[in-house]
């Protein structure tokens, strides 16, 4: 298998500079979703500055200020040449394999891969369009722990993100979990994926995770720490491991094993949430072109949210 690409060696050779913090940006999909310019009327979108190309000639790490709508170097040729500012998977399409495509139950998949064991440190979501077979938008925030002292936070971040060369970006941009969820709900609403007045469930979309931990365990734990109720759109999800097992009849206990099975090279830095979400989206793309149907694998009991029903008989435990 081809060697994966990592941002670590590249970032360590680059001078560190922190762009001034600006707005939330969005990438314009080709379909009916109404992508709003920003989280507020005063914030500026960078979507008009994004150049879409069919295939990148070389791998570039994603600008982690851009993913959070805070990059101010879009007019800097060196910065643009060094960092990626496009969420598209930019994968080649095989016309013969496209004949295998199944009609999906959902129009959009929200690919989520949280980072952080003690508290959530990173909340990345990629919006995958099931018809265009590509990522059309993203929501990405670094998350500042609620209950940890500053010294412990610094140690935590140095151990987690320092080795990836992105700890500076985390310190520049991280916000509390409650603010992340508030901004995420605005993002969902602007894209017509969720309306609170309709019961708070997702509209023709479903979360896709690599395992049950993200939504079964970690989000509820973080909501308790943040002193907030579990949002209703976290009540059901698709565990890609279970879909993989039932479709290919092969056991793959994690993202890397799925990628090995499908001969997909790793892109970016493993355990950087936005890069892992991108790699999971590439697995989804491959599975859909093979003819997989992505169905819900887990649901919470509305009356007892702590109880989760697993919908597949054969699943990764």
PDB file of C-alpha atoms in Angstrom:
ATOM      1  CA  UNK A   1       0.000   0.000   0.000  1.00  0.00           C
ATOM      2  CA  UNK A   2       1.182   3.482  -0.768  1.00  0.00           C
ATOM      3  CA  UNK A   3       2.662   5.455   2.077  1.00  0.00           C
ATOM      4  CA  UNK A   4       0.365   7.969   3.721  1.00  0.00           C
ATOM      5  CA  UNK A   5       0.974  11.671   3.803  1.00  0.00           C
ATOM      6  CA  UNK A   6       1.413  13.608   7.050  1.00  0.00           C
ATOM      7  CA  UNK A   7       1.443  17.285   7.894  1.00  0.00           C
ATOM      8  CA  UNK A   8       3.977  16.852  10.711  1.00  0.00           C
ATOM      9  CA  UNK A   9       7.237  16.993   8.759  1.00  0.00           C
ATOM     10  CA  UNK A  10       5.922  19.795   6.570  1.00  0.00           C
ATOM     11  CA  UNK A  11       4.664  21.979   9.410  1.00  0.00           C
ATOM     12  CA  UNK A  12       7.905  21.667  11.328  1.00  0.00           C
ATOM     13  CA  UNK A  13       9.692  23.235   8.380  1.00  0.00           C
ATOM     14  CA  UNK A  14       7.260  26.136   8.099  1.00  0.00           C
ATOM     15  CA  UNK A  15       7.403  29.410  10.024  1.00  0.00           C
ATOM     16  CA  UNK A  16       4.493  29.674  12.468  1.00  0.00           C
ATOM     17  CA  UNK A  17       2.210  32.633  11.952  1.00  0.00           C
ATOM     18  CA  UNK A  18      -1.302  33.002  13.285  1.00  0.00           C
ATOM     19  CA  UNK A  19      -3.821  34.605  10.937  1.00  0.00           C
ATOM     20  CA  UNK A  20      -6.141  37.055  12.621  1.00  0.00           C
ATOM     21  CA  UNK A  21      -9.388  35.414  13.662  1.00  0.00           C
ATOM     22  CA  UNK A  22     -12.232  36.162  11.288  1.00  0.00           C
ATOM     23  CA  UNK A  23     -15.416  34.406  10.302  1.00  0.00           C
ATOM     24  CA  UNK A  24     -17.008  31.071   9.698  1.00  0.00           C
ATOM     25  CA  UNK A  25     -16.732  30.033   6.050  1.00  0.00           C
ATOM     26  CA  UNK A  26     -18.555  27.524   3.922  1.00  0.00           C
ATOM     27  CA  UNK A  27     -18.017  25.674   0.677  1.00  0.00           C
ATOM     28  CA  UNK A  28     -20.818  25.929  -1.883  1.00  0.00           C
ATOM     29  CA  UNK A  29     -22.274  22.518  -2.785  1.00  0.00           C
ATOM     30  CA  UNK A  30     -23.713  21.848  -6.215  1.00  0.00           C
ATOM     31  CA  UNK A  31     -27.197  21.025  -4.976  1.00  0.00           C
ATOM     32  CA  UNK A  32     -30.149  22.551  -3.232  1.00  0.00           C
ATOM     33  CA  UNK A  33     -28.667  23.219   0.198  1.00  0.00           C
ATOM     34  CA  UNK A  34     -28.631  26.918   0.948  1.00  0.00           C
ATOM     35  CA  UNK A  35     -25.152  27.570   2.265  1.00  0.00           C
ATOM     36  CA  UNK A  36     -25.272  30.764   4.272  1.00  0.00           C
ATOM     37  CA  UNK A  37     -22.343  33.120   4.122  1.00  0.00           C
ATOM     38  CA  UNK A  38     -21.506  32.956   7.807  1.00  0.00           C
ATOM     39  CA  UNK A  39     -22.656  32.488  11.354  1.00  0.00           C
ATOM     40  CA  UNK A  40     -23.712  36.124  11.479  1.00  0.00           C
ATOM     41  CA  UNK A  41     -24.465  38.873   8.988  1.00  0.00           C
ATOM     42  CA  UNK A  42     -21.245  40.662   9.847  1.00  0.00           C
ATOM     43  CA  UNK A  43     -18.967  37.759   9.050  1.00  0.00           C
ATOM     44  CA  UNK A  44     -17.434  37.234   5.606  1.00  0.00           C
ATOM     45  CA  UNK A  45     -17.496  33.960   3.674  1.00  0.00           C
ATOM     46  CA  UNK A  46     -14.397  32.654   1.925  1.00  0.00           C
ATOM     47  CA  UNK A  47     -16.320  30.279  -0.355  1.00  0.00           C
ATOM     48  CA  UNK A  48     -15.935  32.555  -3.380  1.00  0.00           C
ATOM     49  CA  UNK A  49     -12.159  32.390  -3.032  1.00  0.00           C
ATOM     50  CA  UNK A  50     -11.922  28.610  -3.172  1.00  0.00           C
ATOM     51  CA  UNK A  51     -10.550  27.131  -6.354  1.00  0.00           C
ATOM     52  CA  UNK A  52     -12.029  23.745  -7.263  1.00  0.00           C
ATOM     53  CA  UNK A  53      -9.735  21.453  -9.214  1.00  0.00           C
ATOM     54  CA  UNK A  54     -10.438  17.901 -10.367  1.00  0.00           C
ATOM     55  CA  UNK A  55      -7.319  16.333  -8.861  1.00  0.00           C
ATOM     56  CA  UNK A  56      -4.550  17.817  -6.728  1.00  0.00           C
ATOM     57  CA  UNK A  57      -1.087  17.173  -8.124  1.00  0.00           C
ATOM     58  CA  UNK A  58       0.442  16.997  -4.644  1.00  0.00           C
ATOM     59  CA  UNK A  59      -0.884  16.548  -1.154  1.00  0.00           C
ATOM     60  CA  UNK A  60      -1.139  19.654   1.021  1.00  0.00           C
ATOM     61  CA  UNK A  61      -2.251  19.823   4.668  1.00  0.00           C
ATOM     62  CA  UNK A  62      -5.572  21.527   5.278  1.00  0.00           C
ATOM     63  CA  UNK A  63      -5.315  25.064   6.656  1.00  0.00           C
ATOM     64  CA  UNK A  64      -6.780  24.636  10.145  1.00  0.00           C
ATOM     65  CA  UNK A  65      -7.628  28.324  10.375  1.00  0.00           C
ATOM     66  CA  UNK A  66      -9.590  28.029   7.142  1.00  0.00           C
ATOM     67  CA  UNK A  67     -11.581  25.010   8.354  1.00  0.00           C
ATOM     68  CA  UNK A  68     -12.830  27.195  11.213  1.00  0.00           C
ATOM     69  CA  UNK A  69     -13.496  30.217   9.007  1.00  0.00           C
ATOM     70  CA  UNK A  70     -10.536  32.162  10.402  1.00  0.00           C
ATOM     71  CA  UNK A  71      -7.913  32.230   7.660  1.00  0.00           C
ATOM     72  CA  UNK A  72      -6.833  35.722   6.613  1.00  0.00           C
ATOM     73  CA  UNK A  73      -4.143  34.636   4.154  1.00  0.00           C
ATOM     74  CA  UNK A  74      -6.261  33.717   1.168  1.00  0.00           C
ATOM     75  CA  UNK A  75      -4.420  36.371  -0.860  1.00  0.00           C
ATOM     76  CA  UNK A  76      -0.964  35.085   0.159  1.00  0.00           C
ATOM     77  CA  UNK A  77       0.421  32.952  -2.729  1.00  0.00           C
ATOM     78  CA  UNK A  78       2.916  31.144  -0.479  1.00  0.00           C
ATOM     79  CA  UNK A  79       0.205  30.244   2.017  1.00  0.00           C
ATOM     80  CA  UNK A  80      -2.159  29.062  -0.720  1.00  0.00           C
ATOM     81  CA  UNK A  81       0.615  26.991  -2.278  1.00  0.00           C
ATOM     82  CA  UNK A  82       1.446  25.396   1.085  1.00  0.00           C
ATOM     83  CA  UNK A  83      -1.995  24.659   2.528  1.00  0.00           C
ATOM     84  CA  UNK A  84      -5.196  23.177   1.141  1.00  0.00           C
ATOM     85  CA  UNK A  85      -8.360  25.306   1.276  1.00  0.00           C
ATOM     86  CA  UNK A  86     -10.764  22.892  -0.398  1.00  0.00           C
ATOM     87  CA  UNK A  87     -12.836  20.264   1.423  1.00  0.00           C
ATOM     88  CA  UNK A  88     -13.569  18.216  -1.716  1.00  0.00           C
ATOM     89  CA  UNK A  89     -12.213  14.666  -1.720  1.00  0.00           C
ATOM     90  CA  UNK A  90     -11.175  15.211  -5.357  1.00  0.00           C
ATOM     91  CA  UNK A  91     -11.246  11.514  -6.165  1.00  0.00           C
ATOM     92  CA  UNK A  92     -11.186   9.980  -9.611  1.00  0.00           C
ATOM     93  CA  UNK A  93     -14.467   8.324 -10.621  1.00  0.00           C
ATOM     94  CA  UNK A  94     -14.647   4.950 -12.290  1.00  0.00           C
ATOM     95  CA  UNK A  95     -17.702   4.910 -14.564  1.00  0.00           C
ATOM     96  CA  UNK A  96     -17.959   1.116 -14.424  1.00  0.00           C
ATOM     97  CA  UNK A  97     -18.046   1.071 -10.620  1.00  0.00           C
ATOM     98  CA  UNK A  98     -20.676   3.826 -10.509  1.00  0.00           C
ATOM     99  CA  UNK A  99     -23.140   1.277 -11.904  1.00  0.00           C
ATOM    100  CA  UNK A 100     -23.060  -0.389  -8.474  1.00  0.00           C
ATOM    101  CA  UNK A 101     -24.458   2.657  -6.669  1.00  0.00           C
ATOM    102  CA  UNK A 102     -27.494   2.069  -4.490  1.00  0.00           C
ATOM    103  CA  UNK A 103     -30.215   4.595  -3.731  1.00  0.00           C
ATOM    104  CA  UNK A 104     -29.349   5.793  -0.231  1.00  0.00           C
ATOM    105  CA  UNK A 105     -31.891   6.426   2.518  1.00  0.00           C
ATOM    106  CA  UNK A 106     -30.251   9.775   3.303  1.00  0.00           C
ATOM    107  CA  UNK A 107     -29.163  12.570   0.988  1.00  0.00           C
ATOM    108  CA  UNK A 108     -26.320  13.625   3.247  1.00  0.00           C
ATOM    109  CA  UNK A 109     -23.938  11.987   5.677  1.00  0.00           C
ATOM    110  CA  UNK A 110     -22.387  13.990   8.526  1.00  0.00           C
ATOM    111  CA  UNK A 111     -18.984  12.378   8.973  1.00  0.00           C
ATOM    112  CA  UNK A 112     -17.891  12.910  12.578  1.00  0.00           C
ATOM    113  CA  UNK A 113     -14.664  11.860  14.298  1.00  0.00           C
ATOM    114  CA  UNK A 114     -14.118  13.408  17.734  1.00  0.00           C
ATOM    115  CA  UNK A 115     -10.744  13.774  19.399  1.00  0.00           C
ATOM    116  CA  UNK A 116     -10.029  13.884  23.127  1.00  0.00           C
ATOM    117  CA  UNK A 117     -10.235  11.210  25.822  1.00  0.00           C
ATOM    118  CA  UNK A 118     -10.653  13.294  29.011  1.00  0.00           C
ATOM    119  CA  UNK A 119     -12.772  15.971  27.328  1.00  0.00           C
ATOM    120  CA  UNK A 120     -13.532  16.600  23.669  1.00  0.00           C
ATOM    121  CA  UNK A 121     -10.734  18.621  22.060  1.00  0.00           C
ATOM    122  CA  UNK A 122     -11.862  18.643  18.444  1.00  0.00           C
ATOM    123  CA  UNK A 123     -15.279  18.537  16.777  1.00  0.00           C
ATOM    124  CA  UNK A 124     -14.996  18.002  12.997  1.00  0.00           C
ATOM    125  CA  UNK A 125     -17.964  17.273  10.721  1.00  0.00           C
ATOM    126  CA  UNK A 126     -17.747  16.772   6.953  1.00  0.00           C
ATOM    127  CA  UNK A 127     -20.930  17.078   4.899  1.00  0.00           C
ATOM    128  CA  UNK A 128     -20.885  14.204   2.389  1.00  0.00           C
ATOM    129  CA  UNK A 129     -23.381  14.389  -0.473  1.00  0.00           C
ATOM    130  CA  UNK A 130     -24.629  10.878  -1.292  1.00  0.00           C
ATOM    131  CA  UNK A 131     -25.469  11.831  -4.899  1.00  0.00           C
ATOM    132  CA  UNK A 132     -22.367  13.765  -5.907  1.00  0.00           C
ATOM    133  CA  UNK A 133     -20.245  11.331  -3.852  1.00  0.00           C
ATOM    134  CA  UNK A 134     -18.138  14.121  -2.423  1.00  0.00           C
ATOM    135  CA  UNK A 135     -17.656  16.342   0.605  1.00  0.00           C
ATOM    136  CA  UNK A 136     -19.459  19.606  -0.120  1.00  0.00           C
ATOM    137  CA  UNK A 137     -19.003  21.473   3.159  1.00  0.00           C
ATOM    138  CA  UNK A 138     -17.489  21.203   6.607  1.00  0.00           C
ATOM    139  CA  UNK A 139     -17.840  22.339  10.198  1.00  0.00           C
ATOM    140  CA  UNK A 140     -14.701  22.239  12.337  1.00  0.00           C
ATOM    141  CA  UNK A 141     -13.971  23.585  15.799  1.00  0.00           C
ATOM    142  CA  UNK A 142     -11.278  22.971  18.366  1.00  0.00           C
ATOM    143  CA  UNK A 143     -12.834  22.608  21.817  1.00  0.00           C
ATOM    144  CA  UNK A 144     -11.519  24.090  25.074  1.00  0.00           C
ATOM    145  CA  UNK A 145     -12.044  21.776  28.075  1.00  0.00           C
ATOM    146  CA  UNK A 146     -14.565  22.934  30.657  1.00  0.00           C
ATOM    147  CA  UNK A 147     -13.286  21.416  33.920  1.00  0.00           C
ATOM    148  CA  UNK A 148      -9.502  21.418  33.465  1.00  0.00           C
ATOM    149  CA  UNK A 149      -7.031  23.953  34.877  1.00  0.00           C
ATOM    150  CA  UNK A 150      -4.995  25.970  32.359  1.00  0.00           C
ATOM    151  CA  UNK A 151      -1.725  24.223  33.217  1.00  0.00           C
ATOM    152  CA  UNK A 152      -3.323  20.822  32.687  1.00  0.00           C
ATOM    153  CA  UNK A 153      -4.867  22.022  29.411  1.00  0.00           C
ATOM    154  CA  UNK A 154      -1.447  23.135  28.154  1.00  0.00           C
ATOM    155  CA  UNK A 155       0.052  19.730  29.013  1.00  0.00           C
ATOM    156  CA  UNK A 156      -2.913  17.960  27.447  1.00  0.00           C
ATOM    157  CA  UNK A 157      -2.683  19.917  24.196  1.00  0.00           C
ATOM    158  CA  UNK A 158       1.084  19.619  23.964  1.00  0.00           C
ATOM    159  CA  UNK A 159       0.791  15.855  24.315  1.00  0.00           C
ATOM    160  CA  UNK A 160      -2.096  15.572  21.881  1.00  0.00           C
ATOM    161  CA  UNK A 161      -1.464  18.185  19.194  1.00  0.00           C
ATOM    162  CA  UNK A 162       2.141  19.277  19.790  1.00  0.00           C
ATOM    163  CA  UNK A 163       3.448  16.162  18.081  1.00  0.00           C
ATOM    164  CA  UNK A 164       1.232  16.971  15.078  1.00  0.00           C
ATOM    165  CA  UNK A 165       2.514  20.552  14.891  1.00  0.00           C
ATOM    166  CA  UNK A 166      -0.924  22.132  15.308  1.00  0.00           C
ATOM    167  CA  UNK A 167      -0.998  23.048  19.003  1.00  0.00           C
ATOM    168  CA  UNK A 168      -0.640  26.763  18.166  1.00  0.00           C
ATOM    169  CA  UNK A 169      -3.786  26.677  16.030  1.00  0.00           C
ATOM    170  CA  UNK A 170      -5.667  24.933  18.835  1.00  0.00           C
ATOM    171  CA  UNK A 171      -4.711  27.620  21.376  1.00  0.00           C
ATOM    172  CA  UNK A 172      -5.644  30.373  18.912  1.00  0.00           C
ATOM    173  CA  UNK A 173      -9.102  29.028  18.096  1.00  0.00           C
ATOM    174  CA  UNK A 174     -10.471  26.641  20.760  1.00  0.00           C
ATOM    175  CA  UNK A 175     -13.842  27.549  22.310  1.00  0.00           C
ATOM    176  CA  UNK A 176     -16.019  25.840  24.984  1.00  0.00           C
ATOM    177  CA  UNK A 177     -18.160  22.871  23.967  1.00  0.00           C
ATOM    178  CA  UNK A 178     -21.444  24.721  24.568  1.00  0.00           C
ATOM    179  CA  UNK A 179     -20.377  27.409  22.069  1.00  0.00           C
ATOM    180  CA  UNK A 180     -19.342  24.736  19.576  1.00  0.00           C
ATOM    181  CA  UNK A 181     -22.796  23.156  19.741  1.00  0.00           C
ATOM    182  CA  UNK A 182     -24.480  26.539  19.440  1.00  0.00           C
ATOM    183  CA  UNK A 183     -22.469  27.332  16.296  1.00  0.00           C
ATOM    184  CA  UNK A 184     -23.003  23.818  14.954  1.00  0.00           C
ATOM    185  CA  UNK A 185     -26.766  24.192  15.238  1.00  0.00           C
ATOM    186  CA  UNK A 186     -26.590  27.462  13.296  1.00  0.00           C
ATOM    187  CA  UNK A 187     -24.511  25.688  10.651  1.00  0.00           C
ATOM    188  CA  UNK A 188     -27.032  22.824  10.439  1.00  0.00           C
ATOM    189  CA  UNK A 189     -29.954  25.215  10.229  1.00  0.00           C
ATOM    190  CA  UNK A 190     -28.404  27.309   7.473  1.00  0.00           C
ATOM    191  CA  UNK A 191     -28.004  24.154   5.413  1.00  0.00           C
ATOM    192  CA  UNK A 192     -31.588  23.017   6.094  1.00  0.00           C
ATOM    193  CA  UNK A 193     -30.314  19.875   7.800  1.00  0.00           C
ATOM    194  CA  UNK A 194     -32.015  20.578  11.138  1.00  0.00           C
ATOM    195  CA  UNK A 195     -34.797  22.667  12.649  1.00  0.00           C
ATOM    196  CA  UNK A 196     -35.331  22.900  16.377  1.00  0.00           C
ATOM    197  CA  UNK A 197     -39.057  23.557  15.972  1.00  0.00           C
ATOM    198  CA  UNK A 198     -39.470  20.234  14.144  1.00  0.00           C
ATOM    199  CA  UNK A 199     -38.380  18.206  17.133  1.00  0.00           C
ATOM    200  CA  UNK A 200     -34.679  18.752  16.711  1.00  0.00           C
ATOM    201  CA  UNK A 201     -34.004  15.722  14.514  1.00  0.00           C
ATOM    202  CA  UNK A 202     -31.866  15.827  11.387  1.00  0.00           C
ATOM    203  CA  UNK A 203     -33.509  16.448   8.031  1.00  0.00           C
ATOM    204  CA  UNK A 204     -32.590  13.807   5.430  1.00  0.00           C
ATOM    205  CA  UNK A 205     -29.149  13.382   6.957  1.00  0.00           C
ATOM    206  CA  UNK A 206     -27.415  11.015   9.344  1.00  0.00           C
ATOM    207  CA  UNK A 207     -24.204  11.035  11.338  1.00  0.00           C
ATOM    208  CA  UNK A 208     -21.549   8.534  10.279  1.00  0.00           C
ATOM    209  CA  UNK A 209     -18.887   7.563  12.795  1.00  0.00           C
ATOM    210  CA  UNK A 210     -16.103   5.008  12.894  1.00  0.00           C
ATOM    211  CA  UNK A 211     -17.398   3.169  15.954  1.00  0.00           C
ATOM    212  CA  UNK A 212     -20.050   3.896  18.579  1.00  0.00           C
ATOM    213  CA  UNK A 213     -17.797   5.762  21.021  1.00  0.00           C
ATOM    214  CA  UNK A 214     -18.271   9.253  19.582  1.00  0.00           C
ATOM    215  CA  UNK A 215     -22.060   9.461  19.918  1.00  0.00           C
ATOM    216  CA  UNK A 216     -22.865   6.650  22.335  1.00  0.00           C
ATOM    217  CA  UNK A 217     -20.290   7.624  24.958  1.00  0.00           C
ATOM    218  CA  UNK A 218     -18.303  10.807  24.471  1.00  0.00           C
ATOM    219  CA  UNK A 219     -20.896  13.386  23.415  1.00  0.00           C
ATOM    220  CA  UNK A 220     -23.250  12.482  26.305  1.00  0.00           C
ATOM    221  CA  UNK A 221     -20.309  12.648  28.743  1.00  0.00           C
ATOM    222  CA  UNK A 222     -19.271  16.050  27.421  1.00  0.00           C
ATOM    223  CA  UNK A 223     -22.838  17.348  27.651  1.00  0.00           C
ATOM    224  CA  UNK A 224     -22.893  16.419  31.339  1.00  0.00           C
ATOM    225  CA  UNK A 225     -19.565  18.179  31.912  1.00  0.00           C
ATOM    226  CA  UNK A 226     -20.849  21.254  30.051  1.00  0.00           C
ATOM    227  CA  UNK A 227     -24.125  21.239  32.019  1.00  0.00           C
ATOM    228  CA  UNK A 228     -26.357  20.856  28.960  1.00  0.00           C
ATOM    229  CA  UNK A 229     -28.931  18.404  27.661  1.00  0.00           C
ATOM    230  CA  UNK A 230     -28.051  15.945  24.938  1.00  0.00           C
ATOM    231  CA  UNK A 231     -29.262  17.510  21.654  1.00  0.00           C
ATOM    232  CA  UNK A 232     -31.928  15.353  19.935  1.00  0.00           C
ATOM    233  CA  UNK A 233     -29.984  15.093  16.667  1.00  0.00           C
ATOM    234  CA  UNK A 234     -27.443  12.891  18.478  1.00  0.00           C
ATOM    235  CA  UNK A 235     -30.061  10.175  19.079  1.00  0.00           C
ATOM    236  CA  UNK A 236     -29.142   7.947  16.105  1.00  0.00           C
ATOM    237  CA  UNK A 237     -26.163   7.265  13.890  1.00  0.00           C
ATOM    238  CA  UNK A 238     -24.410   4.988  11.412  1.00  0.00           C
ATOM    239  CA  UNK A 239     -21.416   3.058  12.702  1.00  0.00           C
ATOM    240  CA  UNK A 240     -19.349   2.507   9.562  1.00  0.00           C
ATOM    241  CA  UNK A 241     -17.585  -0.494  11.125  1.00  0.00           C
ATOM    242  CA  UNK A 242     -20.881  -2.399  11.301  1.00  0.00           C
ATOM    243  CA  UNK A 243     -21.855  -1.487   7.735  1.00  0.00           C
ATOM    244  CA  UNK A 244     -18.392  -2.566   6.548  1.00  0.00           C
ATOM    245  CA  UNK A 245     -18.687  -5.914   8.366  1.00  0.00           C
ATOM    246  CA  UNK A 246     -22.124  -6.713   6.969  1.00  0.00           C
ATOM    247  CA  UNK A 247     -21.382  -5.546   3.419  1.00  0.00           C
ATOM    248  CA  UNK A 248     -17.920  -7.006   2.827  1.00  0.00           C
ATOM    249  CA  UNK A 249     -18.290  -9.904   5.291  1.00  0.00           C
ATOM    250  CA  UNK A 250     -14.886  -8.927   6.643  1.00  0.00           C
ATOM    251  CA  UNK A 251     -14.055  -7.622  10.091  1.00  0.00           C
ATOM    252  CA  UNK A 252     -12.273  -4.250  10.256  1.00  0.00           C
ATOM    253  CA  UNK A 253     -12.069  -2.925  13.839  1.00  0.00           C
ATOM    254  CA  UNK A 254     -10.942   0.589  12.930  1.00  0.00           C
ATOM    255  CA  UNK A 255     -10.411   3.244  10.287  1.00  0.00           C
ATOM    256  CA  UNK A 256      -6.882   2.121   9.413  1.00  0.00           C
ATOM    257  CA  UNK A 257      -7.936  -1.504   8.988  1.00  0.00           C
ATOM    258  CA  UNK A 258     -10.814  -0.493   6.704  1.00  0.00           C
ATOM    259  CA  UNK A 259      -8.410   1.585   4.627  1.00  0.00           C
ATOM    260  CA  UNK A 260      -5.975  -1.319   4.404  1.00  0.00           C
ATOM    261  CA  UNK A 261      -8.733  -3.688   3.319  1.00  0.00           C
ATOM    262  CA  UNK A 262      -9.819  -1.264   0.589  1.00  0.00           C
ATOM    263  CA  UNK A 263      -6.229  -0.301  -0.346  1.00  0.00           C
ATOM    264  CA  UNK A 264      -6.799   3.373   0.413  1.00  0.00           C
ATOM    265  CA  UNK A 265      -3.592   5.208   1.447  1.00  0.00           C
ATOM    266  CA  UNK A 266      -3.737   7.267   4.628  1.00  0.00           C
ATOM    267  CA  UNK A 267      -3.924  11.018   4.002  1.00  0.00           C
ATOM    268  CA  UNK A 268      -2.950  13.588   6.634  1.00  0.00           C
ATOM    269  CA  UNK A 269      -2.265  12.950  10.315  1.00  0.00           C
ATOM    270  CA  UNK A 270      -3.931  10.080  12.140  1.00  0.00           C
ATOM    271  CA  UNK A 271      -5.697  11.306  15.313  1.00  0.00           C
ATOM    272  CA  UNK A 272      -6.154  14.810  13.943  1.00  0.00           C
ATOM    273  CA  UNK A 273      -9.936  14.804  13.798  1.00  0.00           C
ATOM    274  CA  UNK A 274     -10.382  16.764  10.568  1.00  0.00           C
ATOM    275  CA  UNK A 275      -7.906  14.479   8.752  1.00  0.00           C
ATOM    276  CA  UNK A 276      -9.473  11.311  10.182  1.00  0.00           C
ATOM    277  CA  UNK A 277     -12.923  12.543   9.138  1.00  0.00           C
ATOM    278  CA  UNK A 278     -11.555  13.071   5.632  1.00  0.00           C
ATOM    279  CA  UNK A 279     -10.157   9.536   5.541  1.00  0.00           C
ATOM    280  CA  UNK A 280     -13.478   8.117   6.789  1.00  0.00           C
ATOM    281  CA  UNK A 281     -15.214  10.030   3.994  1.00  0.00           C
ATOM    282  CA  UNK A 282     -12.848   8.398   1.500  1.00  0.00           C
ATOM    283  CA  UNK A 283     -13.830   4.987   2.897  1.00  0.00           C
ATOM    284  CA  UNK A 284     -17.505   5.951   2.495  1.00  0.00           C
ATOM    285  CA  UNK A 285     -16.855   6.977  -1.123  1.00  0.00           C
ATOM    286  CA  UNK A 286     -15.222   3.611  -1.831  1.00  0.00           C
ATOM    287  CA  UNK A 287     -17.995   1.637  -0.129  1.00  0.00           C
ATOM    288  CA  UNK A 288     -20.755   3.482  -1.980  1.00  0.00           C
ATOM    289  CA  UNK A 289     -19.088   2.859  -5.335  1.00  0.00           C
ATOM    290  CA  UNK A 290     -18.917  -0.833  -4.376  1.00  0.00           C
ATOM    291  CA  UNK A 291     -22.684  -0.785  -3.843  1.00  0.00           C
ATOM    292  CA  UNK A 292     -22.969  -0.465  -0.053  1.00  0.00           C
ATOM    293  CA  UNK A 293     -26.135   0.908   1.544  1.00  0.00           C
ATOM    294  CA  UNK A 294     -25.469   3.072   4.592  1.00  0.00           C
ATOM    295  CA  UNK A 295     -28.246   2.448   7.103  1.00  0.00           C
ATOM    296  CA  UNK A 296     -28.702   3.481  10.717  1.00  0.00           C
ATOM    297  CA  UNK A 297     -26.965   1.068  13.073  1.00  0.00           C
ATOM    298  CA  UNK A 298     -27.863   2.563  16.475  1.00  0.00           C
ATOM    299  CA  UNK A 299     -30.755   4.471  18.066  1.00  0.00           C
ATOM    300  CA  UNK A 300     -31.345   5.860  21.527  1.00  0.00           C
ATOM    301  CA  UNK A 301     -34.600   5.266  23.346  1.00  0.00           C
ATOM    302  CA  UNK A 302     -36.396   8.661  23.332  1.00  0.00           C
ATOM    303  CA  UNK A 303     -37.809   8.014  26.803  1.00  0.00           C
ATOM    304  CA  UNK A 304     -34.539   6.674  28.205  1.00  0.00           C
ATOM    305  CA  UNK A 305     -31.713   8.238  26.128  1.00  0.00           C
ATOM    306  CA  UNK A 306     -29.077   6.316  28.056  1.00  0.00           C
ATOM    307  CA  UNK A 307     -30.411   3.114  26.456  1.00  0.00           C
ATOM    308  CA  UNK A 308     -29.104   2.416  22.947  1.00  0.00           C
ATOM    309  CA  UNK A 309     -30.593  -0.123  20.552  1.00  0.00           C
ATOM    310  CA  UNK A 310     -28.148  -1.614  18.060  1.00  0.00           C
ATOM    311  CA  UNK A 311     -29.917  -2.378  14.795  1.00  0.00           C
ATOM    312  CA  UNK A 312     -27.479  -4.821  13.174  1.00  0.00           C
ATOM    313  CA  UNK A 313     -27.271  -8.413  14.400  1.00  0.00           C
ATOM    314  CA  UNK A 314     -23.686  -8.728  13.213  1.00  0.00           C
ATOM    315  CA  UNK A 315     -21.641  -5.847  14.572  1.00  0.00           C
ATOM    316  CA  UNK A 316     -18.215  -4.850  15.876  1.00  0.00           C
ATOM    317  CA  UNK A 317     -18.306  -4.913  19.687  1.00  0.00           C
TER     318      UNK A 317
END
